[in-house]
PDB file of C-alpha atoms and ligand atoms in Angstrom:
ATOM      1  CA  MET A   1      40.396 -48.203  48.717  1.00  0.00           C
ATOM      2  CA  ARG A   2      40.191 -48.161  52.515  1.00  0.00           C
ATOM      3  CA  VAL A   3      36.683 -48.739  53.843  1.00  0.00           C
ATOM      4  CA  ALA A   4      35.431 -48.071  57.391  1.00  0.00           C
ATOM      5  CA  ILE A   5      32.129 -49.531  58.524  1.00  0.00           C
ATOM      6  CA  THR A   6      30.525 -47.517  61.328  1.00  0.00           C
ATOM      7  CA  ARG A   7      27.074 -47.213  62.881  1.00  0.00           C
ATOM      8  CA  GLY A   8      25.489 -44.255  64.650  1.00  0.00           C
ATOM      9  CA  VAL A   9      25.069 -44.221  68.417  1.00  0.00           C
ATOM     10  CA  SER A  10      21.930 -46.079  69.489  1.00  0.00           C
ATOM     11  CA  PRO A  11      19.377 -43.899  71.307  1.00  0.00           C
ATOM     12  CA  GLY A  12      19.225 -46.863  73.702  1.00  0.00           C
ATOM     13  CA  ILE A  13      22.929 -46.659  74.649  1.00  0.00           C
ATOM     14  CA  ALA A  14      22.012 -45.966  78.289  1.00  0.00           C
ATOM     15  CA  ARG A  15      21.051 -49.685  78.502  1.00  0.00           C
ATOM     16  CA  CYS A  16      24.496 -50.820  77.272  1.00  0.00           C
ATOM     17  CA  GLU A  17      26.360 -53.811  78.681  1.00  0.00           C
ATOM     18  CA  LEU A  18      28.817 -52.901  81.435  1.00  0.00           C
ATOM     19  CA  THR A  19      31.435 -55.189  82.984  1.00  0.00           C
ATOM     20  CA  HIS A  20      34.142 -53.167  84.705  1.00  0.00           C
ATOM     21  CA  LEU A  21      32.504 -49.748  85.027  1.00  0.00           C
ATOM     22  CA  GLU A  22      29.702 -48.403  87.205  1.00  0.00           C
ATOM     23  CA  ARG A  23      26.753 -47.125  85.182  1.00  0.00           C
ATOM     24  CA  ALA A  24      27.003 -43.365  84.669  1.00  0.00           C
ATOM     25  CA  PRO A  25      24.548 -41.151  82.749  1.00  0.00           C
ATOM     26  CA  ILE A  26      25.468 -40.898  79.057  1.00  0.00           C
ATOM     27  CA  ASP A  27      24.661 -37.646  77.272  1.00  0.00           C
ATOM     28  CA  LEU A  28      23.305 -38.977  73.965  1.00  0.00           C
ATOM     29  CA  GLU A  29      23.737 -35.716  72.091  1.00  0.00           C
ATOM     30  CA  ARG A  30      27.327 -35.408  73.227  1.00  0.00           C
ATOM     31  CA  ALA A  31      27.986 -39.062  72.395  1.00  0.00           C
ATOM     32  CA  CYS A  32      26.658 -38.458  68.859  1.00  0.00           C
ATOM     33  CA  THR A  33      28.783 -35.312  68.475  1.00  0.00           C
ATOM     34  CA  GLN A  34      31.870 -37.249  69.553  1.00  0.00           C
ATOM     35  CA  HIS A  35      31.010 -40.081  67.200  1.00  0.00           C
ATOM     36  CA  ASP A  36      30.530 -37.637  64.301  1.00  0.00           C
ATOM     37  CA  ALA A  37      33.981 -36.180  64.961  1.00  0.00           C
ATOM     38  CA  TYR A  38      35.435 -39.696  65.089  1.00  0.00           C
ATOM     39  CA  GLU A  39      33.879 -40.462  61.697  1.00  0.00           C
ATOM     40  CA  ARG A  40      35.283 -37.219  60.275  1.00  0.00           C
ATOM     41  CA  CYS A  41      38.697 -38.230  61.572  1.00  0.00           C
ATOM     42  CA  LEU A  42      38.406 -41.571  59.756  1.00  0.00           C
ATOM     43  CA  THR A  43      37.414 -39.777  56.557  1.00  0.00           C
ATOM     44  CA  SER A  44      40.324 -37.351  56.849  1.00  0.00           C
ATOM     45  CA  LEU A  45      42.662 -40.350  57.116  1.00  0.00           C
ATOM     46  CA  GLY A  46      41.425 -41.720  53.813  1.00  0.00           C
ATOM     47  CA  CYS A  47      38.583 -44.017  54.884  1.00  0.00           C
ATOM     48  CA  ASP A  48      35.481 -44.332  52.753  1.00  0.00           C
ATOM     49  CA  LEU A  49      32.651 -44.629  55.302  1.00  0.00           C
ATOM     50  CA  ARG A  50      29.855 -47.185  55.123  1.00  0.00           C
ATOM     51  CA  VAL A  51      27.455 -46.057  57.837  1.00  0.00           C
ATOM     52  CA  LEU A  52      24.985 -48.738  58.931  1.00  0.00           C
ATOM     53  CA  PRO A  53      21.462 -47.751  60.020  1.00  0.00           C
ATOM     54  CA  THR A  54      21.167 -46.769  63.672  1.00  0.00           C
ATOM     55  CA  GLU A  55      19.599 -49.492  65.840  1.00  0.00           C
ATOM     56  CA  PRO A  56      17.404 -48.086  68.649  1.00  0.00           C
ATOM     57  CA  ASP A  57      16.821 -51.575  70.107  1.00  0.00           C
ATOM     58  CA  LEU A  58      20.507 -52.593  70.162  1.00  0.00           C
ATOM     59  CA  PRO A  59      22.139 -50.425  72.859  1.00  0.00           C
ATOM     60  CA  ASP A  60      25.760 -51.365  72.050  1.00  0.00           C
ATOM     61  CA  SER A  61      25.446 -51.383  68.267  1.00  0.00           C
ATOM     62  CA  VAL A  62      27.747 -48.371  67.753  1.00  0.00           C
ATOM     63  CA  PHE A  63      30.597 -50.737  68.710  1.00  0.00           C
ATOM     64  CA  VAL A  64      30.714 -52.471  65.320  1.00  0.00           C
ATOM     65  CA  GLU A  65      34.199 -53.855  65.865  1.00  0.00           C
ATOM     66  CA  ASP A  66      32.816 -56.635  68.028  1.00  0.00           C
ATOM     67  CA  GLY A  67      30.714 -58.075  65.198  1.00  0.00           C
ATOM     68  CA  ALA A  68      33.469 -59.229  62.872  1.00  0.00           C
ATOM     69  CA  ILE A  69      37.133 -60.010  62.319  1.00  0.00           C
ATOM     70  CA  VAL A  70      38.069 -58.710  58.886  1.00  0.00           C
ATOM     71  CA  LEU A  71      41.192 -59.955  57.144  1.00  0.00           C
ATOM     72  CA  ASP A  72      42.302 -59.608  53.534  1.00  0.00           C
ATOM     73  CA  GLU A  73      41.237 -63.181  52.786  1.00  0.00           C
ATOM     74  CA  VAL A  74      37.995 -63.602  54.746  1.00  0.00           C
ATOM     75  CA  ALA A  75      35.641 -61.949  57.228  1.00  0.00           C
ATOM     76  CA  ILE A  76      34.683 -63.933  60.304  1.00  0.00           C
ATOM     77  CA  ILE A  77      31.284 -62.936  61.671  1.00  0.00           C
ATOM     78  CA  THR A  78      31.432 -63.252  65.438  1.00  0.00           C
ATOM     79  CA  ARG A  79      29.005 -64.686  67.950  1.00  0.00           C
ATOM     80  CA  PRO A  80      29.292 -61.986  70.635  1.00  0.00           C
ATOM     81  CA  GLY A  81      29.700 -63.092  74.215  1.00  0.00           C
ATOM     82  CA  ALA A  82      26.879 -60.847  75.444  1.00  0.00           C
ATOM     83  CA  ARG A  83      23.544 -62.290  74.333  1.00  0.00           C
ATOM     84  CA  SER A  84      22.061 -58.784  73.920  1.00  0.00           C
ATOM     85  CA  ARG A  85      24.656 -58.068  71.242  1.00  0.00           C
ATOM     86  CA  ARG A  86      24.161 -61.081  68.968  1.00  0.00           C
ATOM     87  CA  PRO A  87      21.600 -59.439  66.627  1.00  0.00           C
ATOM     88  CA  GLU A  88      24.164 -56.711  65.830  1.00  0.00           C
ATOM     89  CA  THR A  89      26.023 -59.092  63.534  1.00  0.00           C
ATOM     90  CA  ILE A  90      23.170 -59.317  60.983  1.00  0.00           C
ATOM     91  CA  GLY A  91      23.708 -55.840  59.534  1.00  0.00           C
ATOM     92  CA  ILE A  92      27.472 -56.205  59.767  1.00  0.00           C
ATOM     93  CA  ALA A  93      27.413 -59.479  57.800  1.00  0.00           C
ATOM     94  CA  ASP A  94      25.222 -57.859  55.141  1.00  0.00           C
ATOM     95  CA  ALA A  95      27.704 -55.016  54.759  1.00  0.00           C
ATOM     96  CA  LEU A  96      30.834 -57.182  54.758  1.00  0.00           C
ATOM     97  CA  GLY A  97      29.388 -59.741  52.371  1.00  0.00           C
ATOM     98  CA  LEU A  98      29.880 -57.200  49.569  1.00  0.00           C
ATOM     99  CA  TYR A  99      33.641 -57.317  50.108  1.00  0.00           C
ATOM    100  CA  ARG A 100      34.635 -60.645  51.639  1.00  0.00           C
ATOM    101  CA  ARG A 101      33.783 -64.319  51.847  1.00  0.00           C
ATOM    102  CA  LEU A 102      32.049 -64.768  55.202  1.00  0.00           C
ATOM    103  CA  VAL A 103      32.606 -67.441  57.848  1.00  0.00           C
ATOM    104  CA  HIS A 104      30.334 -67.509  60.921  1.00  0.00           C
ATOM    105  CA  ILE A 105      31.374 -68.504  64.453  1.00  0.00           C
ATOM    106  CA  ALA A 106      29.036 -71.241  65.683  1.00  0.00           C
ATOM    107  CA  ALA A 107      27.810 -72.162  69.191  1.00  0.00           C
ATOM    108  CA  PRO A 108      29.179 -72.912  71.713  1.00  0.00           C
ATOM    109  CA  GLY A 109      31.833 -70.511  70.474  1.00  0.00           C
ATOM    110  CA  THR A 110      31.587 -66.891  71.596  1.00  0.00           C
ATOM    111  CA  ILE A 111      33.950 -64.114  70.572  1.00  0.00           C
ATOM    112  CA  ASP A 112      33.948 -60.313  70.350  1.00  0.00           C
ATOM    113  CA  GLY A 113      36.014 -58.618  67.652  1.00  0.00           C
ATOM    114  CA  GLY A 114      37.547 -56.447  70.374  1.00  0.00           C
ATOM    115  CA  ASP A 115      39.397 -59.520  71.583  1.00  0.00           C
ATOM    116  CA  VAL A 116      41.292 -60.021  68.316  1.00  0.00           C
ATOM    117  CA  GLN A 117      44.469 -58.213  67.330  1.00  0.00           C
ATOM    118  CA  VAL A 118      46.273 -59.251  64.183  1.00  0.00           C
ATOM    119  CA  VAL A 119      49.988 -58.443  63.954  1.00  0.00           C
ATOM    120  CA  ASP A 120      51.423 -59.506  60.585  1.00  0.00           C
ATOM    121  CA  ARG A 121      50.441 -63.194  60.250  1.00  0.00           C
ATOM    122  CA  THR A 122      49.657 -63.738  63.930  1.00  0.00           C
ATOM    123  CA  ALA A 123      46.169 -63.338  65.364  1.00  0.00           C
ATOM    124  CA  TYR A 124      46.241 -62.778  69.127  1.00  0.00           C
ATOM    125  CA  ILE A 125      42.911 -63.581  70.763  1.00  0.00           C
ATOM    126  CA  GLY A 126      42.063 -62.521  74.311  1.00  0.00           C
ATOM    127  CA  LEU A 127      40.360 -65.142  76.464  1.00  0.00           C
ATOM    128  CA  SER A 128      37.923 -62.827  78.192  1.00  0.00           C
ATOM    129  CA  GLU A 129      34.444 -62.970  79.679  1.00  0.00           C
ATOM    130  CA  ARG A 130      33.207 -62.635  76.073  1.00  0.00           C
ATOM    131  CA  THR A 131      35.562 -64.942  74.156  1.00  0.00           C
ATOM    132  CA  ASN A 132      36.057 -68.660  74.722  1.00  0.00           C
ATOM    133  CA  GLU A 133      38.355 -71.481  73.539  1.00  0.00           C
ATOM    134  CA  HIS A 134      35.682 -72.901  71.203  1.00  0.00           C
ATOM    135  CA  ALA A 135      35.694 -69.699  69.177  1.00  0.00           C
ATOM    136  CA  VAL A 136      39.490 -69.510  69.229  1.00  0.00           C
ATOM    137  CA  GLU A 137      39.622 -73.006  67.732  1.00  0.00           C
ATOM    138  CA  GLN A 138      37.128 -72.041  65.011  1.00  0.00           C
ATOM    139  CA  VAL A 139      39.178 -68.958  64.137  1.00  0.00           C
ATOM    140  CA  ARG A 140      42.346 -71.081  64.080  1.00  0.00           C
ATOM    141  CA  THR A 141      40.770 -73.569  61.666  1.00  0.00           C
ATOM    142  CA  THR A 142      39.440 -70.779  59.438  1.00  0.00           C
ATOM    143  CA  LEU A 143      42.741 -68.919  59.240  1.00  0.00           C
ATOM    144  CA  ALA A 144      45.198 -71.833  59.018  1.00  0.00           C
ATOM    145  CA  PRO A 145      44.891 -72.187  55.203  1.00  0.00           C
ATOM    146  CA  PHE A 146      45.944 -68.535  54.869  1.00  0.00           C
ATOM    147  CA  GLY A 147      49.085 -69.019  56.944  1.00  0.00           C
ATOM    148  CA  TYR A 148      48.001 -67.268  60.152  1.00  0.00           C
ATOM    149  CA  THR A 149      49.107 -68.454  63.587  1.00  0.00           C
ATOM    150  CA  VAL A 150      46.463 -68.002  66.285  1.00  0.00           C
ATOM    151  CA  ILE A 151      47.615 -67.399  69.867  1.00  0.00           C
ATOM    152  CA  ALA A 152      45.146 -67.324  72.773  1.00  0.00           C
ATOM    153  CA  VAL A 153      46.036 -64.775  75.450  1.00  0.00           C
ATOM    154  CA  PRO A 154      44.489 -64.829  78.959  1.00  0.00           C
ATOM    155  CA  LEU A 155      43.230 -61.444  80.199  1.00  0.00           C
ATOM    156  CA  THR A 156      42.561 -60.115  83.673  1.00  0.00           C
ATOM    157  CA  GLY A 157      40.875 -56.919  84.792  1.00  0.00           C
ATOM    158  CA  CYS A 158      39.682 -55.561  81.460  1.00  0.00           C
ATOM    159  CA  LEU A 159      36.894 -56.211  78.976  1.00  0.00           C
ATOM    160  CA  HIS A 160      38.737 -56.974  75.749  1.00  0.00           C
ATOM    161  CA  LEU A 161      42.266 -57.669  74.511  1.00  0.00           C
ATOM    162  CA  LYS A 162      42.188 -54.300  72.772  1.00  0.00           C
ATOM    163  CA  THR A 163      41.584 -52.607  76.112  1.00  0.00           C
ATOM    164  CA  ALA A 164      44.983 -53.952  77.181  1.00  0.00           C
ATOM    165  CA  ILE A 165      46.925 -53.543  73.935  1.00  0.00           C
ATOM    166  CA  GLY A 166      46.751 -51.404  70.802  1.00  0.00           C
ATOM    167  CA  LEU A 167      48.635 -51.664  67.530  1.00  0.00           C
ATOM    168  CA  VAL A 168      50.314 -48.279  67.064  1.00  0.00           C
ATOM    169  CA  ALA A 169      52.795 -48.994  64.242  1.00  0.00           C
ATOM    170  CA  PRO A 170      53.845 -52.072  62.273  1.00  0.00           C
ATOM    171  CA  ASN A 171      54.831 -54.786  64.759  1.00  0.00           C
ATOM    172  CA  THR A 172      54.465 -52.319  67.654  1.00  0.00           C
ATOM    173  CA  LEU A 173      51.979 -52.603  70.523  1.00  0.00           C
ATOM    174  CA  LEU A 174      50.990 -50.126  73.191  1.00  0.00           C
ATOM    175  CA  ILE A 175      50.442 -52.276  76.279  1.00  0.00           C
ATOM    176  CA  ASN A 176      49.169 -52.306  79.853  1.00  0.00           C
ATOM    177  CA  ARG A 177      51.081 -55.264  81.329  1.00  0.00           C
ATOM    178  CA  ASN A 178      48.801 -55.426  84.362  1.00  0.00           C
ATOM    179  CA  TRP A 179      45.966 -56.756  82.209  1.00  0.00           C
ATOM    180  CA  VAL A 180      47.822 -59.069  79.835  1.00  0.00           C
ATOM    181  CA  ASP A 181      51.044 -61.076  79.997  1.00  0.00           C
ATOM    182  CA  ALA A 182      53.506 -59.359  77.667  1.00  0.00           C
ATOM    183  CA  SER A 183      55.405 -62.604  77.074  1.00  0.00           C
ATOM    184  CA  ALA A 184      52.567 -63.672  74.750  1.00  0.00           C
ATOM    185  CA  PHE A 185      53.778 -61.170  72.154  1.00  0.00           C
ATOM    186  CA  GLN A 186      57.216 -62.625  71.323  1.00  0.00           C
ATOM    187  CA  GLY A 187      59.156 -60.558  68.798  1.00  0.00           C
ATOM    188  CA  VAL A 188      56.753 -57.614  68.940  1.00  0.00           C
ATOM    189  CA  ARG A 189      58.074 -54.176  69.930  1.00  0.00           C
ATOM    190  CA  MET A 190      56.220 -52.786  72.958  1.00  0.00           C
ATOM    191  CA  ILE A 191      55.520 -49.353  74.389  1.00  0.00           C
ATOM    192  CA  ASP A 192      54.099 -49.333  77.919  1.00  0.00           C
ATOM    193  CA  VAL A 193      51.224 -47.088  78.897  1.00  0.00           C
ATOM    194  CA  ASP A 194      52.061 -44.593  81.616  1.00  0.00           C
ATOM    195  CA  PRO A 195      51.348 -46.290  84.989  1.00  0.00           C
ATOM    196  CA  ALA A 196      48.949 -43.459  85.885  1.00  0.00           C
ATOM    197  CA  GLU A 197      46.865 -44.152  82.736  1.00  0.00           C
ATOM    198  CA  PRO A 198      45.765 -47.815  82.785  1.00  0.00           C
ATOM    199  CA  TRP A 199      43.040 -47.244  80.157  1.00  0.00           C
ATOM    200  CA  ALA A 200      45.455 -45.681  77.674  1.00  0.00           C
ATOM    201  CA  ALA A 201      46.317 -48.715  75.531  1.00  0.00           C
ATOM    202  CA  CYS A 202      43.282 -48.615  73.234  1.00  0.00           C
ATOM    203  CA  ALA A 203      44.516 -47.011  70.001  1.00  0.00           C
ATOM    204  CA  LEU A 204      43.458 -47.276  66.368  1.00  0.00           C
ATOM    205  CA  LEU A 205      46.116 -47.328  63.653  1.00  0.00           C
ATOM    206  CA  VAL A 206      44.853 -46.017  60.308  1.00  0.00           C
ATOM    207  CA  GLY A 207      47.600 -45.922  57.696  1.00  0.00           C
ATOM    208  CA  ASP A 208      50.530 -44.338  59.524  1.00  0.00           C
ATOM    209  CA  THR A 209      48.453 -42.367  62.038  1.00  0.00           C
ATOM    210  CA  VAL A 210      47.029 -43.465  65.379  1.00  0.00           C
ATOM    211  CA  ILE A 211      43.549 -42.274  66.328  1.00  0.00           C
ATOM    212  CA  TYR A 212      43.964 -41.838  70.044  1.00  0.00           C
ATOM    213  CA  PRO A 213      41.569 -40.946  72.877  1.00  0.00           C
ATOM    214  CA  ALA A 214      42.059 -37.501  74.395  1.00  0.00           C
ATOM    215  CA  GLY A 215      42.969 -37.373  78.075  1.00  0.00           C
ATOM    216  CA  PHE A 216      45.943 -39.732  78.186  1.00  0.00           C
ATOM    217  CA  ASP A 217      48.595 -37.053  77.819  1.00  0.00           C
ATOM    218  CA  ARG A 218      51.460 -38.965  79.381  1.00  0.00           C
ATOM    219  CA  THR A 219      51.021 -42.038  77.209  1.00  0.00           C
ATOM    220  CA  CYS A 220      50.375 -39.876  74.157  1.00  0.00           C
ATOM    221  CA  ALA A 221      53.744 -38.197  74.803  1.00  0.00           C
ATOM    222  CA  ARG A 222      55.352 -41.651  74.841  1.00  0.00           C
ATOM    223  CA  LEU A 223      53.913 -42.326  71.393  1.00  0.00           C
ATOM    224  CA  THR A 224      55.158 -38.988  70.086  1.00  0.00           C
ATOM    225  CA  ASP A 225      58.614 -39.666  71.562  1.00  0.00           C
ATOM    226  CA  ALA A 226      58.616 -42.985  69.690  1.00  0.00           C
ATOM    227  CA  GLY A 227      58.019 -41.112  66.420  1.00  0.00           C
ATOM    228  CA  ILE A 228      54.373 -42.154  66.149  1.00  0.00           C
ATOM    229  CA  ARG A 229      51.912 -39.646  64.717  1.00  0.00           C
ATOM    230  CA  THR A 230      48.664 -39.319  66.699  1.00  0.00           C
ATOM    231  CA  ARG A 231      45.280 -37.681  66.115  1.00  0.00           C
ATOM    232  CA  GLU A 232      43.392 -37.194  69.367  1.00  0.00           C
ATOM    233  CA  VAL A 233      39.620 -37.582  69.509  1.00  0.00           C
ATOM    234  CA  GLU A 234      37.192 -37.028  72.387  1.00  0.00           C
ATOM    235  CA  VAL A 235      35.378 -40.262  73.197  1.00  0.00           C
ATOM    236  CA  GLY A 236      34.476 -39.645  76.847  1.00  0.00           C
ATOM    237  CA  GLU A 237      30.755 -40.390  76.459  1.00  0.00           C
ATOM    238  CA  LEU A 238      31.404 -43.640  74.595  1.00  0.00           C
ATOM    239  CA  ALA A 239      33.970 -44.586  77.239  1.00  0.00           C
ATOM    240  CA  LYS A 240      31.124 -44.572  79.807  1.00  0.00           C
ATOM    241  CA  ALA A 241      29.696 -47.467  77.760  1.00  0.00           C
ATOM    242  CA  GLU A 242      33.102 -49.186  78.004  1.00  0.00           C
ATOM    243  CA  GLY A 243      33.907 -48.425  74.367  1.00  0.00           C
ATOM    244  CA  GLY A 244      37.011 -46.888  72.855  1.00  0.00           C
ATOM    245  CA  VAL A 245      38.483 -45.808  69.543  1.00  0.00           C
ATOM    246  CA  THR A 246      38.931 -49.250  68.026  1.00  0.00           C
ATOM    247  CA  CYS A 247      35.416 -50.499  68.685  1.00  0.00           C
ATOM    248  CA  CYS A 248      33.534 -47.887  66.674  1.00  0.00           C
ATOM    249  CA  SER A 249      34.745 -49.047  63.248  1.00  0.00           C
ATOM    250  CA  LEU A 250      35.725 -51.998  61.096  1.00  0.00           C
ATOM    251  CA  ILE A 251      38.486 -50.910  58.726  1.00  0.00           C
ATOM    252  CA  PHE A 252      39.741 -52.888  55.746  1.00  0.00           C
ATOM    253  CA  ASN A 253      41.095 -52.485  52.238  1.00  0.00           C
ATOM    254  CA  THR A 254      39.095 -53.356  49.143  1.00  0.00           C
TER     255      THR A 254
HETATM  256  C1  LIG B   1      30.021 -54.040  75.767  1.00  0.00           C
HETATM  257  O1  LIG B   1      30.142 -54.264  76.976  1.00  0.00           O
HETATM  258  O2  LIG B   1      29.928 -54.948  74.951  1.00  0.00           O
HETATM  259  C2  LIG B   1      29.942 -52.610  75.311  1.00  0.00           C
HETATM  260  N1  LIG B   1      29.290 -51.823  76.308  1.00  0.00           N
HETATM  261  C3  LIG B   1      31.311 -52.067  75.019  1.00  0.00           C
HETATM  262  C4  LIG B   1      31.987 -52.767  73.879  1.00  0.00           C
HETATM  263  C5  LIG B   1      33.295 -52.171  73.535  1.00  0.00           C
HETATM  264  N2  LIG B   1      33.895 -52.871  72.463  1.00  0.00           N
HETATM  265  C6  LIG B   1      35.203 -52.930  72.251  1.00  0.00           C
HETATM  266  O3  LIG B   1      35.988 -52.420  73.011  1.00  0.00           O
HETATM  267  N3  LIG B   1      35.614 -53.640  71.205  1.00  0.00           N
END
């Protein structure tokens, strides 16, 4: 069974963390409508939803991806780089503990799940404002017994690794090379975002379909041309909080 953990949009989302965007008013009702449609899309692609209780005091808590790194063998509970986000991991650990052995990142390590992309047995980890070398080392030690290689990847100009790359098919990444050095991903097939759409790399592969944000028509056409099936969703309100399609769920098989 394929499970997706999600959490409703916090009524406090207007107080979200922002790094690369100017604060713009977020229409809460519209954000919730978009999130509902996103959850329906997950369900239609075979995910069994586990919806965590909404957290009015945790503005960014809809972005559950940042709270954990879930692999077949283990779930690593993160220590998010933004202090305001650290309490989010409590509910996520409770939910994941039903399915996986848990390992917790310890101080001084900090890491957001949005900085981790696993491709086969390689875990790429973005070194961002949220994720540091201490956490990378802890992930490396945790995953080594399971045969994973961990590669740290410097980032510039974007929040998370998964803002710069997105897994869109087996061993295939959508990439914005201005934000990450493509040479880090040796042996991986790459599709470039359209130069006019720098934010277009964030994509969520579920089975053989990519959940993809509406509004990036040129890059979406590149995916279609490459034979990749897409399902577009509107996430404009969540994008004002610097979130995208990957960050609103944690998907894994049971
Ligand atoms: C933050 O700055 O932490 C949130 N406002 C956005 C987090 C988005 N998460 C993600 O892309 N994995």
